[in-house]
PDB file of C-alpha atoms in Angstrom:
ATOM      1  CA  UNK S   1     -17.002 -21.114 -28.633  1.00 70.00           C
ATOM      2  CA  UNK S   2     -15.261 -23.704 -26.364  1.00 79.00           C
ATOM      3  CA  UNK S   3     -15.239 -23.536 -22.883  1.00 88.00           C
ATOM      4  CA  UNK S   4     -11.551 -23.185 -22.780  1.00 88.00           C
ATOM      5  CA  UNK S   5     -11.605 -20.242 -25.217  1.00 92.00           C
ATOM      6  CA  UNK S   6     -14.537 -18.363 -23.497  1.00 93.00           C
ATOM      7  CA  UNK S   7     -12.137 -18.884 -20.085  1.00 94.00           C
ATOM      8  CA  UNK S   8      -9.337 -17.257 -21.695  1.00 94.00           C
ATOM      9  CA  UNK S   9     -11.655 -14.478 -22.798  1.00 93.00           C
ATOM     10  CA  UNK S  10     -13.006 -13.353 -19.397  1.00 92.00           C
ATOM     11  CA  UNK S  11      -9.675 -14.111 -18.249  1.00 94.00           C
ATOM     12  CA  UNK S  12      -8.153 -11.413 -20.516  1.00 93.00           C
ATOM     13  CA  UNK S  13     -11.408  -9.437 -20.002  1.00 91.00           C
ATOM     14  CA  UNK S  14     -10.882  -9.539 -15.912  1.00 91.00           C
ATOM     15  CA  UNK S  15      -7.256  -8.432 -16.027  1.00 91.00           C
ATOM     16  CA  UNK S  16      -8.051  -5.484 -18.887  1.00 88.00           C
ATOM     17  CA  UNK S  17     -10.552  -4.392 -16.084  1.00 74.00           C
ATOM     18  CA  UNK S  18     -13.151  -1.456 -17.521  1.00 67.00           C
ATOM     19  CA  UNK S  19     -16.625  -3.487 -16.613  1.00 73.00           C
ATOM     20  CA  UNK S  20     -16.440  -3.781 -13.170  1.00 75.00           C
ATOM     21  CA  UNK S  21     -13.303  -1.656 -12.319  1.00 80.00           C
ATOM     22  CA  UNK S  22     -12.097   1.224 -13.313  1.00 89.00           C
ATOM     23  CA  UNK S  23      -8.568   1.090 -15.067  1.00 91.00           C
ATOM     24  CA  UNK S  24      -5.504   2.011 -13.530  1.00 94.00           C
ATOM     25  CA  UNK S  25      -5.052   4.202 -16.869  1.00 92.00           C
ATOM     26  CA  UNK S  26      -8.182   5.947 -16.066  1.00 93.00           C
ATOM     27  CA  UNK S  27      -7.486   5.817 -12.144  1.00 95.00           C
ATOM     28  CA  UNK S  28      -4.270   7.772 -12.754  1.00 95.00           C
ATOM     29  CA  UNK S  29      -4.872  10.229 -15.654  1.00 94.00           C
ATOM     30  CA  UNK S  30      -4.651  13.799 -14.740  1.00 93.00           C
ATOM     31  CA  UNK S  31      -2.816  13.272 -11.450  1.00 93.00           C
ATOM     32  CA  UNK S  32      -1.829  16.658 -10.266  1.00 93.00           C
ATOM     33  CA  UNK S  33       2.029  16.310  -9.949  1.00 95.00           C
ATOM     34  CA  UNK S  34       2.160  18.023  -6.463  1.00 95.00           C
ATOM     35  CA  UNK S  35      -0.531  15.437  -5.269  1.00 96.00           C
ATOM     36  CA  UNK S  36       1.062  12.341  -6.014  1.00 97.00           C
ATOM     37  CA  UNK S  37       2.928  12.291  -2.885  1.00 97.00           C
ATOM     38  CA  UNK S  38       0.242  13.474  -0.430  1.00 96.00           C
ATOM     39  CA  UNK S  39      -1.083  11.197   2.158  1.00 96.00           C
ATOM     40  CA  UNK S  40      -3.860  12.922   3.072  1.00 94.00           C
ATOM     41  CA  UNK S  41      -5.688  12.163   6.860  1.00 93.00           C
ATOM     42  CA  UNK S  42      -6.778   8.520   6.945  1.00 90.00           C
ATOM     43  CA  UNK S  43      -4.664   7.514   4.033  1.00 92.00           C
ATOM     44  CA  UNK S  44      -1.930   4.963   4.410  1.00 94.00           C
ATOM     45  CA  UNK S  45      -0.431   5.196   0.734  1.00 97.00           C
ATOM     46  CA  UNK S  46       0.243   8.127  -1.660  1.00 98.00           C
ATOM     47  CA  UNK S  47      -0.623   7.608  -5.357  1.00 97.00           C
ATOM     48  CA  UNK S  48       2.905   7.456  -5.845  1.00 98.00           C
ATOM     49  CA  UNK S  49       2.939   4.525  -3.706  1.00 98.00           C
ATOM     50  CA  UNK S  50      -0.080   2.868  -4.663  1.00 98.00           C
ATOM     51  CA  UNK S  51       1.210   2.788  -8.087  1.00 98.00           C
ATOM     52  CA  UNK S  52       4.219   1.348  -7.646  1.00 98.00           C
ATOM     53  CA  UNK S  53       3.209  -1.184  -5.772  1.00 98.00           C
ATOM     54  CA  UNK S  54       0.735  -1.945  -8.239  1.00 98.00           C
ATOM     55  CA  UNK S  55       3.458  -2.254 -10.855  1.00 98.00           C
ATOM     56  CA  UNK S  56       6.292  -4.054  -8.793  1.00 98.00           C
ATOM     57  CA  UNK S  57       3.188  -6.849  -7.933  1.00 98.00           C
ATOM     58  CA  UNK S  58       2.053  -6.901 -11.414  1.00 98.00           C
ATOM     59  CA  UNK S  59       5.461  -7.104 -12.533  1.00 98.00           C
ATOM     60  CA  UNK S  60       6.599  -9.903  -9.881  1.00 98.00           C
ATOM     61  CA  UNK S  61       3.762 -11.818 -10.682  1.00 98.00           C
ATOM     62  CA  UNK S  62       3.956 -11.989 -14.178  1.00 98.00           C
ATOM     63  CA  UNK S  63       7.607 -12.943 -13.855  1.00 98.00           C
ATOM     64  CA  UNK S  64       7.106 -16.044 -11.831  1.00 97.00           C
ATOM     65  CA  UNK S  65       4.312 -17.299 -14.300  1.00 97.00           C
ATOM     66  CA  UNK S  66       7.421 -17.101 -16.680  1.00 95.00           C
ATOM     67  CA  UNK S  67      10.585 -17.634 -15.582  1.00 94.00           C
ATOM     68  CA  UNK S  68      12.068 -20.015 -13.202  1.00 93.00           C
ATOM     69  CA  UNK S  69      14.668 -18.147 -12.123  1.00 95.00           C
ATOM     70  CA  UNK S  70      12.511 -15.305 -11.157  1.00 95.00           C
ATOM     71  CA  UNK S  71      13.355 -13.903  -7.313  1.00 95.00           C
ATOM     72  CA  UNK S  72      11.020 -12.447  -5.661  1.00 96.00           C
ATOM     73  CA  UNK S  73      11.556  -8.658  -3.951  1.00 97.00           C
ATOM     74  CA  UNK S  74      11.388  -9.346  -0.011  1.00 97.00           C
ATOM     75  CA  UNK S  75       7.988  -8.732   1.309  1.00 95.00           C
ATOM     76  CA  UNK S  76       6.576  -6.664   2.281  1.00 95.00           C
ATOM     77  CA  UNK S  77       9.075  -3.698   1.760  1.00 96.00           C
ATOM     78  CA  UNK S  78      10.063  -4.910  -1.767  1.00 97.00           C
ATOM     79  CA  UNK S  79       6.914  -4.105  -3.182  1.00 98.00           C
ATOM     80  CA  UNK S  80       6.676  -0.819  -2.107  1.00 98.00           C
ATOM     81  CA  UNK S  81       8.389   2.443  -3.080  1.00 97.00           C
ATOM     82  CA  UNK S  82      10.566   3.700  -0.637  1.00 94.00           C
ATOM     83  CA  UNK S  83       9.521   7.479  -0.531  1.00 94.00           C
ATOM     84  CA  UNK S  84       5.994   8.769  -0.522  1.00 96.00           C
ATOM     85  CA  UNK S  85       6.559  11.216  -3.303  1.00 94.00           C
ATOM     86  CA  UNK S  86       7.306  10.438  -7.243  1.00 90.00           C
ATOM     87  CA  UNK S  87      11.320  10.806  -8.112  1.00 89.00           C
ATOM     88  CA  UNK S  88       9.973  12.755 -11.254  1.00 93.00           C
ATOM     89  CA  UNK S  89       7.118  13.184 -14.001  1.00 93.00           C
ATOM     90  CA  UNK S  90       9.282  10.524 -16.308  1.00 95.00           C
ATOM     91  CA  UNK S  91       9.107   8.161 -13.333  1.00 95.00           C
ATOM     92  CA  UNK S  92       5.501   9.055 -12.361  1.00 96.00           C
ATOM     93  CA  UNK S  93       4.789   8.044 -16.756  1.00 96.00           C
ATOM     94  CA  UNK S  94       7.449   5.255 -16.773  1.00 97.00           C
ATOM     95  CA  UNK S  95       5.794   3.373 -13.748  1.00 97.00           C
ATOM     96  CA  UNK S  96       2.208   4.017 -16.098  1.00 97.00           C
ATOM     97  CA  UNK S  97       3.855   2.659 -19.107  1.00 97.00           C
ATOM     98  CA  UNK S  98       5.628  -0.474 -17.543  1.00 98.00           C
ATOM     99  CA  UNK S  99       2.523  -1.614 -15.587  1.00 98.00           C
ATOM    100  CA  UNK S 100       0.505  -1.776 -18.864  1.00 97.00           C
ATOM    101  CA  UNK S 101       3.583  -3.210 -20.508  1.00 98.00           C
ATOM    102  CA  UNK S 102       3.125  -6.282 -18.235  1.00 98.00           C
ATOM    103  CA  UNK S 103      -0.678  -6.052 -17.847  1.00 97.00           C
ATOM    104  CA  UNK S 104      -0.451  -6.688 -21.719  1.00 97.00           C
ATOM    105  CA  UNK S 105       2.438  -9.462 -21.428  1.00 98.00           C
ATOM    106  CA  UNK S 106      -0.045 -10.946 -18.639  1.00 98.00           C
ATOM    107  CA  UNK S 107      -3.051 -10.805 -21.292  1.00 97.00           C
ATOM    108  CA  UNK S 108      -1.632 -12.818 -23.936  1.00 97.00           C
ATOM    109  CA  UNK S 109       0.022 -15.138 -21.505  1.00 97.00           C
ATOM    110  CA  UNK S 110      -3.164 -16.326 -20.424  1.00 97.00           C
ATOM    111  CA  UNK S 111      -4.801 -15.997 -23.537  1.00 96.00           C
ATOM    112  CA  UNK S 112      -2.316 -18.333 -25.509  1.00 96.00           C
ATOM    113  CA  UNK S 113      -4.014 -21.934 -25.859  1.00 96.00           C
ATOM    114  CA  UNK S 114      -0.445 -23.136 -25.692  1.00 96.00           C
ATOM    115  CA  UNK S 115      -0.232 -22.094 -21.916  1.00 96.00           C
ATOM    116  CA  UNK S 116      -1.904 -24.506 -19.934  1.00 96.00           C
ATOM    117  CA  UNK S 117      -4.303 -22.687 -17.540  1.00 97.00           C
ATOM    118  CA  UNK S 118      -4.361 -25.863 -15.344  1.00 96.00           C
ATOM    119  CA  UNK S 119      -1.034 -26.958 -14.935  1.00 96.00           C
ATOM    120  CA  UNK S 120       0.933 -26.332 -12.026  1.00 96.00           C
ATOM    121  CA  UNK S 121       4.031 -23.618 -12.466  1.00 95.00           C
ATOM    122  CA  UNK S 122       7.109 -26.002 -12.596  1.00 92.00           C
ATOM    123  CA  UNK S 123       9.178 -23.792 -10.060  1.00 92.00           C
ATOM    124  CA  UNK S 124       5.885 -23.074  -7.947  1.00 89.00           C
ATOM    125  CA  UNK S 125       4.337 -24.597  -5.134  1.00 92.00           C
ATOM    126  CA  UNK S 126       0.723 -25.225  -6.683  1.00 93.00           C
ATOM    127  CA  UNK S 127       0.191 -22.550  -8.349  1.00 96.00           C
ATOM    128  CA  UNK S 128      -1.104 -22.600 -12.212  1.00 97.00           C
ATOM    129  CA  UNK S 129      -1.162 -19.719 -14.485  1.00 97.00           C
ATOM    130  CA  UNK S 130      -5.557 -19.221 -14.077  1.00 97.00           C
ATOM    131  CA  UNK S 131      -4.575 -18.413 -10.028  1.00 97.00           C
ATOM    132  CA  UNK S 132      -2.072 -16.105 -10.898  1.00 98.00           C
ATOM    133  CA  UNK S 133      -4.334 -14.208 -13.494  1.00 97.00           C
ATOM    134  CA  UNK S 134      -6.915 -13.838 -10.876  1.00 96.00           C
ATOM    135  CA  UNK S 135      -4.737 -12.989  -8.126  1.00 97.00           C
ATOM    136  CA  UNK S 136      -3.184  -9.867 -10.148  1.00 97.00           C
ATOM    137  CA  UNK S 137      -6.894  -9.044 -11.761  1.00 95.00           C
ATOM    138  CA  UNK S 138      -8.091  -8.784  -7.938  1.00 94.00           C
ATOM    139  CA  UNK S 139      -4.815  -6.963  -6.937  1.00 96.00           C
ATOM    140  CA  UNK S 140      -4.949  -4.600  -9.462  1.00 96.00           C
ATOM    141  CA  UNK S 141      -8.644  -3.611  -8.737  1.00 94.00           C
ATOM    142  CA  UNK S 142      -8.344  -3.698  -4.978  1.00 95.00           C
ATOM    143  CA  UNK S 143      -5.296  -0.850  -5.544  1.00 96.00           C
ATOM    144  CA  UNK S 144      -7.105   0.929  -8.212  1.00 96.00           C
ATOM    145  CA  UNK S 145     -10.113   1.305  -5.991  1.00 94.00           C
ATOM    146  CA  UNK S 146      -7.295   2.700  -3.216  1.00 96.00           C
ATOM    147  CA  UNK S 147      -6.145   5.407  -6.347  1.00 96.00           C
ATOM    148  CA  UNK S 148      -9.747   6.215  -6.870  1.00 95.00           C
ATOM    149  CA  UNK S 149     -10.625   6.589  -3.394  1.00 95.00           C
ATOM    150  CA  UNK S 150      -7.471   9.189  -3.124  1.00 96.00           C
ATOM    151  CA  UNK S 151      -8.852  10.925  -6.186  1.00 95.00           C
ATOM    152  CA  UNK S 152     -11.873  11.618  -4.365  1.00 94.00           C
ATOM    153  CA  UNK S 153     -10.245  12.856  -0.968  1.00 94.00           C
ATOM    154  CA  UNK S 154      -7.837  15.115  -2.592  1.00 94.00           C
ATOM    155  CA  UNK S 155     -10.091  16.431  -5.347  1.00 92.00           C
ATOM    156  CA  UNK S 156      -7.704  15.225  -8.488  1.00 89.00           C
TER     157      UNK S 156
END
């Protein structure tokens, strides 16, 4: 196996999480609807919040890697939901299914040998497609941690 292939692979492997970190799947599965928009003593973010965040970041960053004319939501208050509590259960499962929608899109980004993993993002300022994949794999398991902490607290 070439070096460049095994990178891809633990690329992929890193942002499909289940080794080291728990998925977000797994993180959110069973969430009592009347405890998604708890912030219990201590806590700074509701699942509801954690989760979107997780999927507006995932979503942002996976849209610069691939389209120039990306913008941006304004940080910090773009990336986060704007109530504590989930508008529904169809917005609690769409934010669920979009965030693994892009997860996936992410995956095969960085595991196409046509994407350079090296090469700067035309419209970035340095950044290359193997820093982005890293950046969202250690996102995504710094928030999931967050969920999992929460499921602990509130006894989910």
């Amino acid at each position: 196996m070439s070096s460049d292939v095994a990178l891809r692979k633990h690329l992929v492997d890193q942002l499909q999480a289940g080794h080291a970190h728990v998925t977000l799947t797994k993180a959110v599965e069973g969430w009592v609807a009347a405890l998604r928009g708890v912030r219990p003593p201590g806590a700074n973010h509701s699942a509801w919040e954690l989760l979107e965040h997780l999927r507006i970041s995932q979503s942002d960053i996976l849209e610069f890697c691939r389209d120039a004319t990306h913008v941006s939501p304004e940080f910090p208050d773009g990336y986060w939901p704007e109530s504590p509590e989930s508008p529904s259960e169809s917005g609690w499962e769409a934010s669920i299914a979009q965030f693994e929608r892009d997860l996936l899109a992410m995956q095969s980004l960085v595991g196409d040998p046509d994407n350079d993993l090296y090469l700067p993002i035309p419209h970035g300022d340095g950044q290359t497609l193997l820093r982005e994949s890293l950046v969202m794999a250690s996102h995504n398991g710094y928030h999931t941690g967050q969920l999992m902490t929460l499921r602990k607290i509130l006894g989910v």
